[in-house]
mmCIF file of C-alpha atoms and ligand atoms in Angstrom:
data_model
loop_
_atom_site.group_PDB
_atom_site.id
_atom_site.type_symbol
_atom_site.label_atom_id
_atom_site.label_comp_id
_atom_site.label_asym_id
_atom_site.label_seq_id
_atom_site.Cartn_x
_atom_site.Cartn_y
_atom_site.Cartn_z
ATOM 1 C CA UNK E 207 -54.163 15.828 -20.728
ATOM 2 C CA UNK E 208 -52.544 15.669 -17.295
ATOM 3 C CA UNK E 209 -49.087 16.377 -18.796
ATOM 4 C CA UNK E 210 -49.661 20.147 -18.905
ATOM 5 C CA UNK E 211 -50.967 20.167 -15.364
ATOM 6 C CA UNK E 212 -48.855 20.628 -12.289
ATOM 7 C CA UNK E 213 -49.118 17.940 -9.612
ATOM 8 C CA UNK E 214 -49.183 19.504 -6.130
ATOM 9 C CA UNK E 215 -48.756 17.562 -2.909
ATOM 10 C CA UNK E 216 -50.094 19.648 -0.007
ATOM 11 C CA UNK E 217 -50.106 18.537 3.636
ATOM 12 C CA UNK E 218 -52.949 19.524 5.979
ATOM 13 C CA UNK E 219 -55.757 20.217 3.481
ATOM 14 C CA UNK E 220 -58.537 19.595 6.018
ATOM 15 C CA UNK E 221 -58.803 23.289 6.892
ATOM 16 C CA UNK E 222 -57.139 26.705 6.931
ATOM 17 C CA UNK E 223 -54.408 27.726 4.538
ATOM 18 C CA UNK E 224 -53.877 24.183 3.227
ATOM 19 C CA UNK E 225 -57.534 23.793 2.320
ATOM 20 C CA UNK E 226 -57.658 27.241 0.654
ATOM 21 C CA UNK E 227 -54.511 26.459 -1.339
ATOM 22 C CA UNK E 228 -55.743 23.009 -2.393
ATOM 23 C CA UNK E 229 -59.056 24.450 -3.616
ATOM 24 C CA UNK E 230 -57.342 27.311 -5.469
ATOM 25 C CA UNK E 231 -54.978 24.831 -7.187
ATOM 26 C CA UNK E 232 -57.934 22.622 -8.186
ATOM 27 C CA UNK E 233 -59.890 25.648 -9.444
ATOM 28 C CA UNK E 234 -57.051 26.637 -11.775
ATOM 29 C CA UNK E 235 -57.036 23.116 -13.265
ATOM 30 C CA UNK E 236 -53.974 21.560 -11.621
ATOM 31 C CA UNK E 237 -53.916 18.269 -9.713
ATOM 32 C CA UNK E 238 -53.888 18.039 -5.899
ATOM 33 C CA UNK E 239 -52.671 15.193 -3.756
ATOM 34 C CA UNK E 240 -53.793 16.390 -0.349
ATOM 35 C CA UNK E 241 -52.959 14.814 2.986
ATOM 36 C CA UNK E 242 -54.999 14.902 6.182
ATOM 37 C CA UNK E 243 -54.825 12.932 9.390
ATOM 38 C CA UNK E 244 -58.063 11.037 8.665
ATOM 39 C CA UNK E 245 -57.724 10.892 4.872
ATOM 40 C CA UNK E 246 -60.801 13.110 4.367
ATOM 41 C CA UNK E 247 -61.282 16.743 3.292
ATOM 42 C CA UNK E 248 -64.172 18.880 2.140
ATOM 43 C CA UNK E 249 -62.779 19.947 -1.260
ATOM 44 C CA UNK E 250 -64.454 20.028 -4.652
ATOM 45 C CA UNK E 251 -62.536 18.213 -7.356
ATOM 46 C CA UNK E 252 -63.127 15.147 -9.536
ATOM 47 C CA UNK E 253 -61.438 11.787 -9.016
ATOM 48 C CA UNK E 254 -58.744 12.563 -11.631
ATOM 49 C CA UNK E 255 -57.672 15.847 -10.089
ATOM 50 C CA UNK E 256 -58.112 15.329 -6.341
ATOM 51 C CA UNK E 257 -56.469 12.538 -4.364
ATOM 52 C CA UNK E 258 -56.627 12.374 -0.590
ATOM 53 C CA UNK E 259 -54.092 10.433 1.452
ATOM 54 C CA UNK E 260 -53.851 9.799 5.168
ATOM 55 C CA UNK E 261 -50.815 11.314 6.886
ATOM 56 C CA UNK E 262 -49.860 11.911 10.501
ATOM 57 C CA UNK E 263 -46.701 14.016 10.474
ATOM 58 C CA UNK E 264 -45.273 12.490 13.637
ATOM 59 C CA UNK E 265 -44.922 9.117 11.862
ATOM 60 C CA UNK E 266 -41.741 9.063 9.697
ATOM 61 C CA UNK E 267 -42.530 5.597 8.270
ATOM 62 C CA UNK E 268 -45.964 6.771 7.147
ATOM 63 C CA UNK E 269 -44.397 9.899 5.600
ATOM 64 C CA UNK E 270 -42.082 7.777 3.422
ATOM 65 C CA UNK E 271 -44.891 5.439 2.369
ATOM 66 C CA UNK E 272 -47.258 8.336 1.619
ATOM 67 C CA UNK E 273 -44.702 10.115 -0.574
ATOM 68 C CA UNK E 274 -44.092 6.873 -2.488
ATOM 69 C CA UNK E 275 -47.839 6.391 -3.062
ATOM 70 C CA UNK E 276 -48.247 10.075 -3.988
ATOM 71 C CA UNK E 277 -45.423 9.894 -6.529
ATOM 72 C CA UNK E 278 -46.770 6.720 -8.170
ATOM 73 C CA UNK E 279 -50.235 8.286 -8.699
ATOM 74 C CA UNK E 280 -49.026 10.332 -11.693
ATOM 75 C CA UNK E 281 -45.376 9.307 -11.953
ATOM 76 C CA UNK E 282 -44.236 12.805 -10.960
ATOM 77 C CA UNK E 283 -44.685 15.581 -8.401
ATOM 78 C CA UNK E 284 -44.092 19.225 -9.310
ATOM 79 C CA UNK E 285 -44.829 21.157 -6.121
ATOM 80 C CA UNK E 286 -44.690 19.891 -2.541
ATOM 81 C CA UNK E 287 -46.168 22.172 0.120
ATOM 82 C CA UNK E 288 -45.252 21.507 3.742
ATOM 83 C CA UNK E 289 -48.269 23.259 5.221
ATOM 84 C CA UNK E 290 -49.607 21.187 8.137
ATOM 85 C CA UNK E 291 -48.616 22.493 11.539
ATOM 86 C CA UNK E 292 -49.836 24.056 14.765
ATOM 87 C CA UNK E 293 -48.822 26.644 17.362
ATOM 88 C CA UNK E 294 -47.671 26.346 20.969
ATOM 89 C CA UNK E 295 -48.191 29.435 23.138
ATOM 90 C CA UNK E 296 -46.730 30.370 26.511
ATOM 91 C CA UNK E 297 -43.373 31.422 27.945
ATOM 92 C CA UNK E 298 -40.408 29.088 27.421
ATOM 93 C CA UNK E 299 -40.375 28.156 31.116
ATOM 94 C CA UNK E 300 -44.106 27.388 31.112
ATOM 95 C CA UNK E 301 -43.943 24.651 28.426
ATOM 96 C CA UNK E 302 -43.967 20.970 29.387
ATOM 97 C CA UNK E 303 -41.293 18.626 27.975
ATOM 98 C CA UNK E 304 -44.035 16.788 26.042
ATOM 99 C CA UNK E 305 -45.315 20.039 24.490
ATOM 100 C CA UNK E 306 -41.776 20.977 23.408
ATOM 101 C CA UNK E 307 -41.155 17.557 21.873
ATOM 102 C CA UNK E 308 -44.453 17.519 19.986
ATOM 103 C CA UNK E 309 -44.201 21.030 18.543
ATOM 104 C CA UNK E 310 -40.837 20.037 17.044
ATOM 105 C CA UNK E 311 -42.055 16.575 15.981
ATOM 106 C CA UNK E 312 -44.867 18.077 13.900
ATOM 107 C CA UNK E 313 -43.525 21.474 12.787
ATOM 108 C CA UNK E 314 -39.871 20.563 12.251
ATOM 109 C CA UNK E 315 -39.102 16.826 12.163
ATOM 110 C CA UNK E 316 -42.281 16.087 10.178
ATOM 111 C CA UNK E 317 -41.183 18.654 7.591
ATOM 112 C CA UNK E 318 -37.597 17.345 7.506
ATOM 113 C CA UNK E 319 -38.746 13.730 7.060
ATOM 114 C CA UNK E 320 -41.076 14.758 4.277
ATOM 115 C CA UNK E 321 -38.385 16.776 2.491
ATOM 116 C CA UNK E 322 -35.924 13.863 2.755
ATOM 117 C CA UNK E 323 -38.586 11.488 1.364
ATOM 118 C CA UNK E 324 -39.303 13.702 -1.655
ATOM 119 C CA UNK E 325 -35.761 14.722 -2.596
ATOM 120 C CA UNK E 326 -34.753 11.441 -4.335
ATOM 121 C CA UNK E 327 -37.803 11.827 -6.636
ATOM 122 C CA UNK E 328 -37.085 15.509 -7.298
ATOM 123 C CA UNK E 329 -33.417 14.679 -8.046
ATOM 124 C CA UNK E 330 -34.521 11.931 -10.433
ATOM 125 C CA UNK E 331 -36.892 14.377 -12.196
ATOM 126 C CA UNK E 332 -34.226 17.118 -12.072
ATOM 127 C CA UNK E 333 -37.068 19.447 -11.114
ATOM 128 C CA UNK E 334 -39.495 20.219 -8.317
ATOM 129 C CA UNK E 335 -40.498 23.062 -6.035
ATOM 130 C CA UNK E 336 -40.549 22.741 -2.253
ATOM 131 C CA UNK E 337 -42.778 25.262 -0.508
ATOM 132 C CA UNK E 338 -42.313 25.284 3.252
ATOM 133 C CA UNK E 339 -44.931 27.166 5.255
ATOM 134 C CA UNK E 340 -42.944 28.777 8.045
ATOM 135 C CA UNK E 341 -44.254 31.789 9.982
ATOM 136 C CA UNK E 342 -43.394 35.376 10.718
ATOM 137 C CA UNK E 343 -42.547 33.862 14.129
ATOM 138 C CA UNK E 344 -39.670 32.010 12.436
ATOM 139 C CA UNK E 345 -38.283 35.284 11.068
ATOM 140 C CA UNK E 346 -39.062 37.767 13.823
ATOM 141 C CA UNK E 347 -40.039 35.894 17.015
ATOM 142 C CA UNK E 348 -42.004 37.547 19.824
ATOM 143 C CA UNK E 349 -42.589 36.712 23.492
ATOM 144 C CA UNK E 350 -45.163 33.991 24.104
ATOM 145 C CA UNK E 351 -44.286 31.670 21.224
ATOM 146 C CA UNK E 352 -40.597 30.883 21.675
ATOM 147 C CA UNK E 353 -40.864 27.137 20.987
ATOM 148 C CA UNK E 354 -43.182 27.445 17.997
ATOM 149 C CA UNK E 355 -40.808 30.177 16.738
ATOM 150 C CA UNK E 356 -37.841 27.876 17.353
ATOM 151 C CA UNK E 357 -39.417 25.056 15.308
ATOM 152 C CA UNK E 358 -40.252 27.476 12.478
ATOM 153 C CA UNK E 359 -36.754 29.072 12.691
ATOM 154 C CA UNK E 360 -35.345 25.567 12.287
ATOM 155 C CA UNK E 361 -37.458 25.168 9.135
ATOM 156 C CA UNK E 362 -36.051 28.536 7.983
ATOM 157 C CA UNK E 363 -32.466 27.354 8.522
ATOM 158 C CA UNK E 364 -32.966 24.011 6.803
ATOM 159 C CA UNK E 365 -34.736 25.610 3.840
ATOM 160 C CA UNK E 366 -32.139 28.330 3.278
ATOM 161 C CA UNK E 367 -29.214 25.872 3.310
ATOM 162 C CA UNK E 368 -31.154 23.288 1.282
ATOM 163 C CA UNK E 369 -31.982 25.903 -1.375
ATOM 164 C CA UNK E 370 -28.246 26.217 -2.041
ATOM 165 C CA UNK E 371 -27.716 22.427 -2.090
ATOM 166 C CA UNK E 372 -30.486 21.713 -4.601
ATOM 167 C CA UNK E 373 -30.397 24.804 -6.820
ATOM 168 C CA UNK E 374 -27.844 23.215 -9.227
ATOM 169 C CA UNK E 375 -30.108 20.125 -9.389
ATOM 170 C CA UNK E 376 -33.068 22.090 -10.775
ATOM 171 C CA UNK E 377 -34.973 22.077 -7.473
ATOM 172 C CA UNK E 378 -36.471 25.260 -6.014
ATOM 173 C CA UNK E 379 -37.218 26.121 -2.396
ATOM 174 C CA UNK E 380 -39.607 28.812 -1.128
ATOM 175 C CA UNK E 381 -40.255 29.732 2.501
ATOM 176 C CA UNK E 382 -43.685 31.235 3.164
ATOM 177 C CA UNK E 383 -43.783 33.501 6.225
ATOM 178 C CA UNK E 384 -47.403 34.396 7.015
ATOM 179 C CA UNK E 385 -48.566 36.914 9.579
ATOM 180 C CA UNK E 386 -51.904 36.315 11.314
ATOM 181 C CA UNK E 387 -54.319 34.537 8.958
ATOM 182 C CA UNK E 388 -57.987 33.906 9.666
ATOM 183 C CA UNK E 389 -57.846 30.111 9.896
ATOM 184 C CA UNK E 390 -58.371 27.674 12.778
ATOM 185 C CA UNK E 391 -54.762 28.299 13.852
ATOM 186 C CA UNK E 392 -55.712 30.223 17.034
ATOM 187 C CA UNK E 393 -58.815 28.130 17.755
ATOM 188 C CA UNK E 394 -59.113 25.744 20.694
ATOM 189 C CA UNK E 395 -58.837 22.644 18.493
ATOM 190 C CA UNK E 396 -55.554 23.803 16.931
ATOM 191 C CA UNK E 397 -53.476 26.003 19.215
ATOM 192 C CA UNK E 398 -51.856 24.480 22.315
ATOM 193 C CA UNK E 399 -51.557 26.712 25.377
ATOM 194 C CA UNK E 400 -49.023 25.738 28.039
ATOM 195 C CA UNK E 401 -50.895 24.654 31.146
ATOM 196 C CA UNK E 402 -48.376 26.040 33.625
ATOM 197 C CA UNK E 403 -48.715 29.798 34.283
ATOM 198 C CA UNK E 404 -45.899 31.733 35.971
ATOM 199 C CA UNK E 405 -46.958 35.190 37.173
ATOM 200 C CA UNK E 406 -43.551 36.730 36.372
ATOM 201 C CA UNK E 407 -44.272 36.299 32.639
ATOM 202 C CA UNK E 408 -47.692 37.975 32.722
ATOM 203 C CA UNK E 409 -46.465 41.279 31.259
ATOM 204 C CA UNK E 410 -44.485 39.685 28.407
ATOM 205 C CA UNK E 411 -45.643 36.261 27.239
ATOM 206 C CA UNK E 412 -48.981 36.466 29.074
ATOM 207 C CA UNK E 413 -49.863 39.774 27.390
ATOM 208 C CA UNK E 414 -48.988 38.423 23.930
ATOM 209 C CA UNK E 415 -50.956 35.198 24.447
ATOM 210 C CA UNK E 416 -53.977 37.282 25.541
ATOM 211 C CA UNK E 417 -53.592 39.496 22.444
ATOM 212 C CA UNK E 418 -53.608 36.413 20.200
ATOM 213 C CA UNK E 419 -56.731 35.080 21.954
ATOM 214 C CA UNK E 420 -58.385 38.468 21.382
ATOM 215 C CA UNK E 421 -57.687 38.521 17.623
ATOM 216 C CA UNK E 422 -58.836 34.903 17.021
ATOM 217 C CA UNK E 423 -61.458 34.988 14.257
ATOM 218 C CA UNK E 424 -60.536 38.591 13.371
ATOM 219 C CA UNK E 425 -57.037 38.035 11.935
ATOM 220 C CA UNK E 426 -55.899 40.306 9.112
ATOM 221 C CA UNK E 427 -54.940 37.617 6.591
ATOM 222 C CA UNK E 428 -57.405 36.096 4.143
ATOM 223 C CA UNK E 429 -56.429 32.428 3.450
ATOM 224 C CA UNK E 430 -57.908 32.517 -0.077
ATOM 225 C CA UNK E 431 -55.715 35.510 -0.962
ATOM 226 C CA UNK E 432 -52.758 33.822 0.766
ATOM 227 C CA UNK E 433 -53.347 30.814 -1.491
ATOM 228 C CA UNK E 434 -53.305 33.037 -4.598
ATOM 229 C CA UNK E 435 -50.038 34.637 -3.449
ATOM 230 C CA UNK E 436 -48.417 31.206 -3.004
ATOM 231 C CA UNK E 437 -49.550 30.140 -6.491
ATOM 232 C CA UNK E 438 -48.166 33.398 -7.920
ATOM 233 C CA UNK E 439 -44.791 32.699 -6.272
ATOM 234 C CA UNK E 440 -44.724 29.100 -7.562
ATOM 235 C CA UNK E 441 -45.595 30.269 -11.082
ATOM 236 C CA UNK E 442 -42.959 33.038 -11.077
ATOM 237 C CA UNK E 443 -39.997 32.677 -13.449
ATOM 238 C CA UNK E 444 -37.736 33.278 -10.471
ATOM 239 C CA UNK E 445 -39.621 32.127 -7.355
ATOM 240 C CA UNK E 446 -38.640 33.919 -4.134
ATOM 241 C CA UNK E 447 -36.735 32.206 -1.342
ATOM 242 C CA UNK E 448 -38.835 34.245 1.124
ATOM 243 C CA UNK E 449 -42.513 35.026 0.629
ATOM 244 C CA UNK E 450 -43.711 37.203 3.505
ATOM 245 C CA UNK E 451 -47.519 37.217 3.610
ATOM 246 C CA UNK E 452 -49.624 39.986 5.145
ATOM 247 C CA UNK E 453 -48.885 43.643 5.915
ATOM 248 C CA UNK E 454 -48.429 42.697 9.600
ATOM 249 C CA UNK E 455 -45.696 40.217 8.671
ATOM 250 C CA UNK E 456 -44.092 42.708 6.295
ATOM 251 C CA UNK E 457 -43.938 45.348 9.043
ATOM 252 C CA UNK E 458 -42.389 42.884 11.507
ATOM 253 C CA UNK E 459 -39.853 41.690 8.927
ATOM 254 C CA UNK E 460 -38.739 45.233 8.132
ATOM 255 C CA UNK E 461 -38.511 46.160 11.833
ATOM 256 C CA UNK E 462 -36.444 43.024 12.460
ATOM 257 C CA UNK E 463 -34.076 43.757 9.559
ATOM 258 C CA UNK E 464 -33.609 47.371 10.705
ATOM 259 C CA UNK E 465 -32.982 46.346 14.328
ATOM 260 C CA UNK E 466 -30.531 43.667 13.217
ATOM 261 C CA UNK E 467 -28.634 46.069 10.941
ATOM 262 C CA UNK E 468 -28.457 48.627 13.753
ATOM 263 C CA UNK E 469 -27.219 45.963 16.208
ATOM 264 C CA UNK E 470 -24.600 44.580 13.793
ATOM 265 C CA UNK E 471 -23.338 48.061 12.859
ATOM 266 C CA UNK E 472 -23.094 49.158 16.504
ATOM 267 C CA UNK E 473 -20.823 46.192 17.264
ATOM 268 C CA UNK E 474 -18.896 46.152 13.952
ATOM 269 C CA UNK E 475 -15.548 47.072 15.511
ATOM 270 C CA UNK E 476 -15.816 44.286 18.085
ATOM 271 C CA UNK E 477 -16.942 41.815 15.404
ATOM 272 C CA UNK E 478 -13.819 42.575 13.372
ATOM 273 C CA UNK E 479 -11.518 42.559 16.411
ATOM 274 C CA UNK E 480 -11.431 38.746 16.723
ATOM 275 C CA UNK E 481 -9.747 37.893 13.378
ATOM 276 C CA UNK E 482 -6.170 36.577 13.092
ATOM 277 C CA UNK E 483 -4.532 39.254 10.967
ATOM 278 C CA UNK E 484 -3.025 36.678 8.560
ATOM 279 C CA UNK E 485 -6.288 34.858 7.776
ATOM 280 C CA UNK E 486 -8.476 35.330 4.714
ATOM 281 C CA UNK E 487 -12.144 36.215 5.454
ATOM 282 C CA UNK E 488 -14.519 33.449 4.283
HETATM 283 N N1 NAP Q 106 -52.936 31.102 10.552
HETATM 284 C C1 NAP Q 106 -51.895 31.781 10.950
HETATM 285 O O1 NAP Q 106 -52.017 32.859 11.539
HETATM 286 C C2 NAP Q 106 -50.517 31.282 10.626
HETATM 287 C C3 NAP Q 106 -49.453 32.190 10.740
HETATM 288 C C4 NAP Q 106 -48.166 31.756 10.457
HETATM 289 C C5 NAP Q 106 -47.964 30.461 10.047
HETATM 290 N N2 NAP Q 106 -49.019 29.591 9.958
HETATM 291 C C6 NAP Q 106 -48.722 28.219 9.526
HETATM 292 O O2 NAP Q 106 -49.571 27.877 8.445
HETATM 293 C C7 NAP Q 106 -49.753 26.467 8.413
HETATM 294 C C8 NAP Q 106 -51.244 26.158 8.274
HETATM 295 O O3 NAP Q 106 -51.900 26.573 9.457
HETATM 296 P P1 NAP Q 106 -53.394 27.119 9.426
HETATM 297 O O4 NAP Q 106 -53.343 28.546 9.782
HETATM 298 O O5 NAP Q 106 -54.070 26.717 8.185
HETATM 299 O O6 NAP Q 106 -53.972 26.341 10.689
HETATM 300 P P2 NAP Q 106 -55.225 25.340 10.852
HETATM 301 O O7 NAP Q 106 -56.439 25.943 10.247
HETATM 302 O O8 NAP Q 106 -55.243 25.010 12.292
HETATM 303 O O9 NAP Q 106 -54.811 24.048 9.997
HETATM 304 C C9 NAP Q 106 -53.725 23.254 10.396
HETATM 305 C C10 NAP Q 106 -53.605 22.037 9.513
HETATM 306 O O10 NAP Q 106 -52.470 21.266 9.943
HETATM 307 C C11 NAP Q 106 -52.882 19.914 10.166
HETATM 308 N N3 NAP Q 106 -52.111 19.264 11.233
HETATM 309 C C12 NAP Q 106 -51.905 19.699 12.493
HETATM 310 N N4 NAP Q 106 -51.166 18.810 13.184
HETATM 311 C C13 NAP Q 106 -50.906 17.783 12.322
HETATM 312 C C14 NAP Q 106 -50.202 16.548 12.440
HETATM 313 N N5 NAP Q 106 -49.622 16.147 13.573
HETATM 314 N N6 NAP Q 106 -50.122 15.718 11.346
HETATM 315 C C15 NAP Q 106 -50.724 16.069 10.186
HETATM 316 N N7 NAP Q 106 -51.427 17.225 10.029
HETATM 317 C C16 NAP Q 106 -51.518 18.059 11.091
HETATM 318 C C17 NAP Q 106 -54.343 20.027 10.541
HETATM 319 O O11 NAP Q 106 -54.963 18.771 10.328
HETATM 320 P P3 NAP Q 106 -56.171 18.206 11.251
HETATM 321 O O12 NAP Q 106 -57.422 18.763 10.636
HETATM 322 O O13 NAP Q 106 -56.039 16.744 11.144
HETATM 323 O O14 NAP Q 106 -55.930 18.730 12.654
HETATM 324 C C18 NAP Q 106 -54.815 21.114 9.578
HETATM 325 O O15 NAP Q 106 -55.074 20.600 8.302
HETATM 326 C C19 NAP Q 106 -49.108 25.915 9.690
HETATM 327 O O16 NAP Q 106 -47.834 25.388 9.386
HETATM 328 C C20 NAP Q 106 -48.987 27.148 10.576
HETATM 329 O O17 NAP Q 106 -47.921 27.031 11.493
HETATM 330 C C21 NAP Q 106 -50.277 29.975 10.241
#
């Protein structure tokens, strides 16, 4: 009976977090519609429970067609995971225009197009759960990844506003904010390093980029455990809007919240000084 099973659409199941999540979903008996750029993935599942579709996230037409095909496979979709993505490292000034465009095309516009393609189906079902894989960089950015952080921050903004728009329609939204996970993310065939190097940024961005190169293959986060955490959040009676993954990400989130509170409190008087006295606060 497929009726009791959840149907998950997951982008980027060829490797990393997407692959771990797809396999964990299959292992618990649910159905996976996985997308990859070449339509192939090394996952174990039978023909009824695993479907692989080709999807390049920079192609909005293909996104719409793929979602339509995915929906028709079982006549419903319960969970859609926007996982596929990649990082761009280097100082803001070191990035090329093409690198900036592409990191947004894949990590932001690809996600937005996919969400807009799925929403009519979710509204029709009056149910559905959107899981958007952001990053700790989207919550608490650091030197050396400003444009990747910007694309992920944009996903954060869209998701938080969207959650309020679709909550009355029975649709849930969860943002996943992982720290460093041991996937291909920092490997040469995934990460993009800006080719221009400006010596003035060596002690800020340069140092951070070197640190990330040093931890490649030794990252703290286990993708299989990350997959279990995402499933736990999806299965929760009240799924979280934010799911921070990894003790590194948790530490950065708390430090960011504390710094922000301190900053806002220090400037409270000035913040309040700009109101017309006769206006109601919104
Ligand atoms: N690992 C980390 O430390 C970390 C931390 C924070 C957030 N994240 C986020 O987690 C998500 C998964 O990353 P990962 O760590 O699993 O990295 P990964 O091992 O490099 O896997 C990335 C996946 O995204 C796919 N992808 C990349 N560009 C694509 C495009 N243009 N169109 C379609 N698919 C594309 C890749 O497909 P191909 O095989 O076709 O290249 C691959 O399946 C990403 O959104 C990433 O930003 C990762």
